[in-house]
Short mmCIF file of C-alpha atoms in Angstrom, two decimals:
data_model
loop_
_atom_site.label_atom_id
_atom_site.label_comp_id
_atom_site.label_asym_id
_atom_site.label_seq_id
_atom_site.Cartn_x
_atom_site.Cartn_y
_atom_site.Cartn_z
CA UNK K 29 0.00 0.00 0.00
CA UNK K 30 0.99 3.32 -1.27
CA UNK K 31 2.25 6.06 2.12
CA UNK K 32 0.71 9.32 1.77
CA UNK K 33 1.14 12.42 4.38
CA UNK K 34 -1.84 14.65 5.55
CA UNK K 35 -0.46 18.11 6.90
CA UNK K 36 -3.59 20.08 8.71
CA UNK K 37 -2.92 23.92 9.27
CA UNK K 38 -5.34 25.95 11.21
CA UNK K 39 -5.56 29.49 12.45
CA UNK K 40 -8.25 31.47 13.29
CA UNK K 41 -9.21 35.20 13.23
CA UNK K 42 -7.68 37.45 16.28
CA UNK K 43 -5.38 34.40 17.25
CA UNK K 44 -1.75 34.50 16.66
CA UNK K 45 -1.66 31.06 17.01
CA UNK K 46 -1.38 28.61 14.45
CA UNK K 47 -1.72 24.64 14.74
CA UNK K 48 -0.06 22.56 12.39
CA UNK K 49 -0.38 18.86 12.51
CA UNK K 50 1.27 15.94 10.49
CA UNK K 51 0.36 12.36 10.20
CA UNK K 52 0.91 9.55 7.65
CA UNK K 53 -0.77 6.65 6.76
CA UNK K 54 -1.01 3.76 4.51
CA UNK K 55 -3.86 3.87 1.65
CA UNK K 56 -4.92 1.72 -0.87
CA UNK K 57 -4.40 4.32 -3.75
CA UNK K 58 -4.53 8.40 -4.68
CA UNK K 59 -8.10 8.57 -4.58
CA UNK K 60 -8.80 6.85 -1.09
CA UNK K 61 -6.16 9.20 0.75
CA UNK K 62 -7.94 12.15 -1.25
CA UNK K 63 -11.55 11.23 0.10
CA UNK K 64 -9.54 10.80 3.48
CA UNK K 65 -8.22 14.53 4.10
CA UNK K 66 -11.53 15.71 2.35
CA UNK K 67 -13.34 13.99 5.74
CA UNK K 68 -10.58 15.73 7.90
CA UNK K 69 -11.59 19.23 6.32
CA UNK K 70 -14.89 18.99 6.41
CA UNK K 71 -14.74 17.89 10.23
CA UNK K 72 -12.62 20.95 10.49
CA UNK K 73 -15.41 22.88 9.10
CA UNK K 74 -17.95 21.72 11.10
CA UNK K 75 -15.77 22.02 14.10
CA UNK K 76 -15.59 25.54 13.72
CA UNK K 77 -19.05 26.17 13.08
CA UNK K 78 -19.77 24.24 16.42
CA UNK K 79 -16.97 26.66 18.35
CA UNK K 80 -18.53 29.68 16.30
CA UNK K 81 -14.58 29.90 14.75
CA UNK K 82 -13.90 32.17 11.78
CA UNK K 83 -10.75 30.97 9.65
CA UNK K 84 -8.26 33.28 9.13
CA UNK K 85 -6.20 30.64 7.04
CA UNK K 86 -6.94 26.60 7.55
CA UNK K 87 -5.96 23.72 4.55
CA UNK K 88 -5.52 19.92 4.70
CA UNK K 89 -2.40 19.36 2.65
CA UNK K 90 -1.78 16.03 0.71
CA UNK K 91 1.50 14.70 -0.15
CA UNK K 92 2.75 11.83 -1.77
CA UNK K 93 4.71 9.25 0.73
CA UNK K 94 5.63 8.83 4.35
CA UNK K 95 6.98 12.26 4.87
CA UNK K 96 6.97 12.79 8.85
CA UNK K 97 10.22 13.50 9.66
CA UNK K 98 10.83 15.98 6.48
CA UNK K 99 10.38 19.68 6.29
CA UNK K 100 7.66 20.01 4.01
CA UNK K 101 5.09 22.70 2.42
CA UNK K 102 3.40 22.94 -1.09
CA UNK K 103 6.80 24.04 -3.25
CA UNK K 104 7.99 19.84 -1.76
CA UNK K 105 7.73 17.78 -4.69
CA UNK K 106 5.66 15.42 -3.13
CA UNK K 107 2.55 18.11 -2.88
CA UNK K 108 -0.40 16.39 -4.03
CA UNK K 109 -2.47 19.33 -3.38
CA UNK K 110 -4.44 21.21 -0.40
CA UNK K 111 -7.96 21.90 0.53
CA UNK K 112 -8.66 24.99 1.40
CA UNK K 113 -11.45 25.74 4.23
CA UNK K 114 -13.51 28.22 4.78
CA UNK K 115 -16.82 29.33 6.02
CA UNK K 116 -18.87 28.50 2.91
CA UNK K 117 -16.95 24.44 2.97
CA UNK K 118 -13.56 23.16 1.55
CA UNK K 119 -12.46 22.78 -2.09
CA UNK K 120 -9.34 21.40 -3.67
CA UNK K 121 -6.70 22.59 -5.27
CA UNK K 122 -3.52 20.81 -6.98
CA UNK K 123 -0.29 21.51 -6.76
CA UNK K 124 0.11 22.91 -10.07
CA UNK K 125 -2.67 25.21 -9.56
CA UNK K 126 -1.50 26.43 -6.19
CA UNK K 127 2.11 26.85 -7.82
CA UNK K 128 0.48 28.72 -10.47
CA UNK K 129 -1.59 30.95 -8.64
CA UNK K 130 1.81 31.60 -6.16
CA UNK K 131 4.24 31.95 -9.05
CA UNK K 132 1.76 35.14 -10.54
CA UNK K 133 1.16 36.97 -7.08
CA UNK K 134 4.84 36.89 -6.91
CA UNK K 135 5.75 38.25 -10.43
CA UNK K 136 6.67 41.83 -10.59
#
């Protein structure tokens, strides 16, 4: 069975804090470990409607192998894709959109 690595990032507005947390797992394939962090966001969601949270910025990362003891963020080869939470739900986007949309807010 294929490794893949969930990375969850939460903060909230008029917190400083932000939670990061990493785990990796065996699936059977892609598609299973995608419709696995999809549950974690959407729990994430809900969790924050229960606490009456508003995100300030919160994703569910995805990345290809057992990566837990590696530095890693969406430029790591490895980045499947995120999704992104908010208050209206969560939606997905791949790597080479996210690199995309970086690559122009960083152009001159």
């Amino acid at each position: 069975m294929p490794a893949f690595t969930i990375v969850t990032t939460s903060a909230t507005q008029g917190s400083e804090a932000v939670e990061i947390s990493t785990l990796s797992d065996d699936f059977s394939n892609e598609s299973e470990a995608l419709g696995y962090s999809r549950r974690m966001a959407e729990e994430m969601v809900g969790m924050a409607h229960q606490l009456s949270l508003d995100f300030d910025f919160s994703t569910v990362g995805l990345y290809d192998g057992d990566l837990i003891d590696e530095e890693i963020d969406p430029s790591h080869t490895a980045f499947l894709g995120a999704w992104i939470l908010d208050e209206e739900g969560v939606t997905f986007v791949g790597a080479d959109e996210l690199r995309k949309e970086e690559a122009e807010s960083t152009a001159p």
